[in-house]
Amino acid sequence: MPARSSWRWHDARHITNEDRPIMTIAAFETGWQCSQVVHDFFHHYDQWRYARMLECYAPDGVWHRAGVALRGHARILEELERRPRAQRVIHVITNMRIEPTSASTATGTYYVTVYRHAGVLADEAVATVAGPAMILAATADFVLMEGCWKFSSQTLTRRFESGAPS
């Protein structure tokens, strides 16, 4: 007989493995909502929807990107508008872990795998790529504002870049 998963909901307060609580439902909900902030941010980034990206940040939030700290919506937008449009970019998010730190704050870590094709393509065209352009390690701090989770800080650090093998 195949082994059954030992994960189950436990009296609507905890997710358990056997008899040991793994996380509270509140922590699960916070993790889910913060993960959606991350996914929404990069989805809008790939679609060039900068106003929607900014909705994912607190007004004074900081995006640490390419060695520069971009503080606030105006500074983030200024940097985004410098981004070359003659490319197709897709960000794939993996290995996400979100940890609530209070009722209104949380931290997270995840990886961002970036695929990039230089040049203009029709929307329905398939881009050719040899592999990922880079892999970033990300850390984030989240804050609950008016019932919505937002980035208070996000740091992206390059861990791998495409190029000749070492």
PDB file of C-alpha atoms in Angstrom:
ATOM      1  CA  MET A   1       0.000   0.000   0.000  1.00  0.00           C
ATOM      2  CA  PRO A   2       1.478   3.420  -0.946  1.00  0.00           C
ATOM      3  CA  ALA A   3       2.380   5.801   1.869  1.00  0.00           C
ATOM      4  CA  ARG A   4      -0.169   8.528   2.479  1.00  0.00           C
ATOM      5  CA  SER A   5       0.784  12.068   3.145  1.00  0.00           C
ATOM      6  CA  SER A   6       0.753  12.826   6.849  1.00  0.00           C
ATOM      7  CA  TRP A   7      -0.167  16.500   6.304  1.00  0.00           C
ATOM      8  CA  ARG A   8      -3.667  17.448   7.425  1.00  0.00           C
ATOM      9  CA  TRP A   9      -5.697  20.333   8.768  1.00  0.00           C
ATOM     10  CA  HIS A  10      -5.998  20.126  12.536  1.00  0.00           C
ATOM     11  CA  ASP A  11      -9.095  21.604  14.205  1.00  0.00           C
ATOM     12  CA  ALA A  12      -9.023  24.655  11.881  1.00  0.00           C
ATOM     13  CA  ARG A  13      -6.142  26.307  13.765  1.00  0.00           C
ATOM     14  CA  HIS A  14      -2.980  24.538  12.646  1.00  0.00           C
ATOM     15  CA  ILE A  15      -1.546  22.575   9.776  1.00  0.00           C
ATOM     16  CA  THR A  16       0.069  19.494  11.256  1.00  0.00           C
ATOM     17  CA  ASN A  17       2.412  16.676  10.356  1.00  0.00           C
ATOM     18  CA  GLU A  18       1.415  13.759  12.590  1.00  0.00           C
ATOM     19  CA  ASP A  19       0.702  15.444  15.939  1.00  0.00           C
ATOM     20  CA  ARG A  20       3.213  18.275  15.652  1.00  0.00           C
ATOM     21  CA  PRO A  21       1.932  21.742  14.584  1.00  0.00           C
ATOM     22  CA  ILE A  22       3.757  23.023  11.514  1.00  0.00           C
ATOM     23  CA  MET A  23       2.197  26.473  11.222  1.00  0.00           C
ATOM     24  CA  THR A  24      -0.875  28.358  12.238  1.00  0.00           C
ATOM     25  CA  ILE A  25      -3.576  29.156   9.722  1.00  0.00           C
ATOM     26  CA  ALA A  26      -2.736  32.856  10.192  1.00  0.00           C
ATOM     27  CA  ALA A  27       0.918  32.172   9.289  1.00  0.00           C
ATOM     28  CA  PHE A  28      -0.215  30.147   6.272  1.00  0.00           C
ATOM     29  CA  GLU A  29      -2.470  33.004   5.117  1.00  0.00           C
ATOM     30  CA  THR A  30       0.306  35.572   5.595  1.00  0.00           C
ATOM     31  CA  GLY A  31       2.704  33.397   3.620  1.00  0.00           C
ATOM     32  CA  TRP A  32       0.208  32.982   0.808  1.00  0.00           C
ATOM     33  CA  GLN A  33      -0.608  36.694   0.622  1.00  0.00           C
ATOM     34  CA  CYS A  34       3.055  37.764   0.684  1.00  0.00           C
ATOM     35  CA  SER A  35       3.923  35.189  -1.978  1.00  0.00           C
ATOM     36  CA  GLN A  36       1.245  36.744  -4.174  1.00  0.00           C
ATOM     37  CA  VAL A  37       2.938  40.141  -3.757  1.00  0.00           C
ATOM     38  CA  VAL A  38       6.167  38.608  -5.107  1.00  0.00           C
ATOM     39  CA  HIS A  39       4.441  36.841  -8.003  1.00  0.00           C
ATOM     40  CA  ASP A  40       2.350  39.910  -8.893  1.00  0.00           C
ATOM     41  CA  PHE A  41       5.418  42.151  -8.837  1.00  0.00           C
ATOM     42  CA  PHE A  42       7.390  40.022 -11.296  1.00  0.00           C
ATOM     43  CA  HIS A  43       4.340  39.288 -13.462  1.00  0.00           C
ATOM     44  CA  HIS A  44       3.762  43.023 -13.925  1.00  0.00           C
ATOM     45  CA  TYR A  45       7.511  43.541 -14.466  1.00  0.00           C
ATOM     46  CA  ASP A  46       7.481  41.038 -17.340  1.00  0.00           C
ATOM     47  CA  GLN A  47       4.416  42.767 -18.823  1.00  0.00           C
ATOM     48  CA  TRP A  48       5.950  46.287 -18.546  1.00  0.00           C
ATOM     49  CA  ARG A  49       3.134  47.419 -16.206  1.00  0.00           C
ATOM     50  CA  TYR A  50       5.136  49.660 -13.939  1.00  0.00           C
ATOM     51  CA  ALA A  51       2.208  51.327 -12.154  1.00  0.00           C
ATOM     52  CA  ARG A  52       0.962  47.882 -11.104  1.00  0.00           C
ATOM     53  CA  MET A  53       4.480  46.958  -9.919  1.00  0.00           C
ATOM     54  CA  LEU A  54       4.568  50.030  -7.700  1.00  0.00           C
ATOM     55  CA  GLU A  55       1.294  48.937  -6.056  1.00  0.00           C
ATOM     56  CA  CYS A  56       3.304  46.033  -4.599  1.00  0.00           C
ATOM     57  CA  TYR A  57       5.558  48.463  -2.673  1.00  0.00           C
ATOM     58  CA  ALA A  58       4.922  50.591   0.392  1.00  0.00           C
ATOM     59  CA  PRO A  59       5.248  54.287  -0.576  1.00  0.00           C
ATOM     60  CA  ASP A  60       8.660  54.489   1.148  1.00  0.00           C
ATOM     61  CA  GLY A  61       9.686  50.933   0.215  1.00  0.00           C
ATOM     62  CA  VAL A  62      13.219  50.177  -0.958  1.00  0.00           C
ATOM     63  CA  TRP A  63      14.198  47.990  -3.913  1.00  0.00           C
ATOM     64  CA  HIS A  64      17.878  46.991  -3.785  1.00  0.00           C
ATOM     65  CA  ARG A  65      18.609  46.200  -7.426  1.00  0.00           C
ATOM     66  CA  ALA A  66      21.933  45.939  -9.288  1.00  0.00           C
ATOM     67  CA  GLY A  67      23.783  47.463  -6.335  1.00  0.00           C
ATOM     68  CA  VAL A  68      21.512  50.510  -6.077  1.00  0.00           C
ATOM     69  CA  ALA A  69      18.953  51.248  -3.338  1.00  0.00           C
ATOM     70  CA  LEU A  70      15.826  52.648  -4.992  1.00  0.00           C
ATOM     71  CA  ARG A  71      13.699  54.270  -2.262  1.00  0.00           C
ATOM     72  CA  GLY A  72      10.084  55.241  -2.890  1.00  0.00           C
ATOM     73  CA  HIS A  73       7.770  54.925  -5.857  1.00  0.00           C
ATOM     74  CA  ALA A  74       9.216  57.886  -7.785  1.00  0.00           C
ATOM     75  CA  ARG A  75      12.798  56.581  -7.638  1.00  0.00           C
ATOM     76  CA  ILE A  76      11.757  53.017  -8.545  1.00  0.00           C
ATOM     77  CA  LEU A  77       9.737  54.300 -11.521  1.00  0.00           C
ATOM     78  CA  GLU A  78      12.620  56.515 -12.663  1.00  0.00           C
ATOM     79  CA  GLU A  79      14.902  53.468 -12.828  1.00  0.00           C
ATOM     80  CA  LEU A  80      12.281  51.289 -14.533  1.00  0.00           C
ATOM     81  CA  GLU A  81      11.749  53.853 -17.279  1.00  0.00           C
ATOM     82  CA  ARG A  82      15.440  53.486 -18.226  1.00  0.00           C
ATOM     83  CA  ARG A  83      14.900  49.784 -18.974  1.00  0.00           C
ATOM     84  CA  PRO A  84      15.400  48.910 -22.685  1.00  0.00           C
ATOM     85  CA  ARG A  85      12.102  47.957 -24.351  1.00  0.00           C
ATOM     86  CA  ALA A  86      13.699  45.926 -27.186  1.00  0.00           C
ATOM     87  CA  GLN A  87      13.759  42.687 -25.201  1.00  0.00           C
ATOM     88  CA  ARG A  88      11.541  39.946 -23.828  1.00  0.00           C
ATOM     89  CA  VAL A  89      12.171  39.039 -20.200  1.00  0.00           C
ATOM     90  CA  ILE A  90      10.548  36.426 -17.973  1.00  0.00           C
ATOM     91  CA  HIS A  91      11.204  36.041 -14.241  1.00  0.00           C
ATOM     92  CA  VAL A  92      10.545  32.604 -12.703  1.00  0.00           C
ATOM     93  CA  ILE A  93      10.151  32.541  -8.907  1.00  0.00           C
ATOM     94  CA  THR A  94      11.115  29.409  -6.921  1.00  0.00           C
ATOM     95  CA  ASN A  95      12.056  28.143  -3.442  1.00  0.00           C
ATOM     96  CA  MET A  96       9.929  30.776  -1.723  1.00  0.00           C
ATOM     97  CA  ARG A  97       9.774  30.846   2.068  1.00  0.00           C
ATOM     98  CA  ILE A  98       7.751  33.444   3.954  1.00  0.00           C
ATOM     99  CA  GLU A  99       7.995  33.837   7.739  1.00  0.00           C
ATOM    100  CA  PRO A 100       5.606  36.124   9.652  1.00  0.00           C
ATOM    101  CA  THR A 101       7.520  38.239  12.183  1.00  0.00           C
ATOM    102  CA  SER A 102       4.468  39.950  13.719  1.00  0.00           C
ATOM    103  CA  ALA A 103       0.790  40.449  12.902  1.00  0.00           C
ATOM    104  CA  SER A 104       1.758  43.159  10.385  1.00  0.00           C
ATOM    105  CA  THR A 105       5.262  42.209   9.187  1.00  0.00           C
ATOM    106  CA  ALA A 106       6.902  39.246   7.479  1.00  0.00           C
ATOM    107  CA  THR A 107      10.181  38.305   5.813  1.00  0.00           C
ATOM    108  CA  GLY A 108      10.823  36.142   2.794  1.00  0.00           C
ATOM    109  CA  THR A 109      13.491  34.502   0.672  1.00  0.00           C
ATOM    110  CA  TYR A 110      13.217  33.151  -2.875  1.00  0.00           C
ATOM    111  CA  TYR A 111      15.148  32.685  -6.094  1.00  0.00           C
ATOM    112  CA  VAL A 112      14.497  34.549  -9.330  1.00  0.00           C
ATOM    113  CA  THR A 113      15.579  32.861 -12.565  1.00  0.00           C
ATOM    114  CA  VAL A 114      15.717  35.396 -15.392  1.00  0.00           C
ATOM    115  CA  TYR A 115      15.314  34.470 -19.057  1.00  0.00           C
ATOM    116  CA  ARG A 116      16.060  37.225 -21.575  1.00  0.00           C
ATOM    117  CA  HIS A 117      15.846  37.528 -25.349  1.00  0.00           C
ATOM    118  CA  ALA A 118      17.382  40.676 -26.842  1.00  0.00           C
ATOM    119  CA  GLY A 119      15.421  42.179 -29.696  1.00  0.00           C
ATOM    120  CA  VAL A 120      11.837  42.934 -30.587  1.00  0.00           C
ATOM    121  CA  LEU A 121       9.479  39.986 -31.122  1.00  0.00           C
ATOM    122  CA  ALA A 122       5.842  39.753 -32.093  1.00  0.00           C
ATOM    123  CA  ASP A 123       3.682  38.808 -29.097  1.00  0.00           C
ATOM    124  CA  GLU A 124       2.988  35.331 -30.475  1.00  0.00           C
ATOM    125  CA  ALA A 125       6.609  34.665 -31.531  1.00  0.00           C
ATOM    126  CA  VAL A 126       8.697  32.148 -29.599  1.00  0.00           C
ATOM    127  CA  ALA A 127      11.968  33.568 -28.269  1.00  0.00           C
ATOM    128  CA  THR A 128      15.128  31.496 -28.566  1.00  0.00           C
ATOM    129  CA  VAL A 129      17.390  31.414 -25.502  1.00  0.00           C
ATOM    130  CA  ALA A 130      20.366  29.220 -24.611  1.00  0.00           C
ATOM    131  CA  GLY A 131      19.466  29.201 -20.924  1.00  0.00           C
ATOM    132  CA  PRO A 132      18.848  31.552 -18.021  1.00  0.00           C
ATOM    133  CA  ALA A 133      20.447  34.988 -18.240  1.00  0.00           C
ATOM    134  CA  MET A 134      20.945  34.958 -14.466  1.00  0.00           C
ATOM    135  CA  ILE A 135      19.753  33.579 -11.155  1.00  0.00           C
ATOM    136  CA  LEU A 136      19.137  35.992  -8.305  1.00  0.00           C
ATOM    137  CA  ALA A 137      18.822  35.294  -4.590  1.00  0.00           C
ATOM    138  CA  ALA A 138      16.117  37.506  -3.117  1.00  0.00           C
ATOM    139  CA  THR A 139      15.244  38.620   0.379  1.00  0.00           C
ATOM    140  CA  ALA A 140      12.194  40.689   1.208  1.00  0.00           C
ATOM    141  CA  ASP A 141      10.479  42.404   4.091  1.00  0.00           C
ATOM    142  CA  PHE A 142       6.712  42.850   3.934  1.00  0.00           C
ATOM    143  CA  VAL A 143       4.371  45.176   5.795  1.00  0.00           C
ATOM    144  CA  LEU A 144       0.579  45.034   6.134  1.00  0.00           C
ATOM    145  CA  MET A 145      -0.891  48.387   5.068  1.00  0.00           C
ATOM    146  CA  GLU A 146      -4.646  49.032   5.035  1.00  0.00           C
ATOM    147  CA  GLY A 147      -5.341  45.309   4.772  1.00  0.00           C
ATOM    148  CA  CYS A 148      -2.852  44.675   1.935  1.00  0.00           C
ATOM    149  CA  TRP A 149       0.648  43.199   2.147  1.00  0.00           C
ATOM    150  CA  LYS A 150       3.376  45.216   0.425  1.00  0.00           C
ATOM    151  CA  PHE A 151       7.140  45.152   0.086  1.00  0.00           C
ATOM    152  CA  SER A 152       8.865  47.417   2.574  1.00  0.00           C
ATOM    153  CA  SER A 153      12.183  46.182   1.171  1.00  0.00           C
ATOM    154  CA  GLN A 154      13.368  43.767  -1.501  1.00  0.00           C
ATOM    155  CA  THR A 155      16.993  42.877  -2.240  1.00  0.00           C
ATOM    156  CA  LEU A 156      18.054  41.000  -5.371  1.00  0.00           C
ATOM    157  CA  THR A 157      21.608  39.606  -5.425  1.00  0.00           C
ATOM    158  CA  ARG A 158      23.150  37.948  -8.484  1.00  0.00           C
ATOM    159  CA  ARG A 159      24.305  34.388  -7.787  1.00  0.00           C
ATOM    160  CA  PHE A 160      24.752  33.100 -11.362  1.00  0.00           C
ATOM    161  CA  GLU A 161      25.128  34.747 -14.775  1.00  0.00           C
ATOM    162  CA  SER A 162      25.208  33.179 -18.205  1.00  0.00           C
ATOM    163  CA  GLY A 163      28.629  32.983 -19.797  1.00  0.00           C
ATOM    164  CA  ALA A 164      31.508  30.645 -20.407  1.00  0.00           C
ATOM    165  CA  PRO A 165      31.881  27.781 -17.907  1.00  0.00           C
ATOM    166  CA  SER A 166      34.522  28.320 -15.240  1.00  0.00           C
TER     167      SER A 166
END
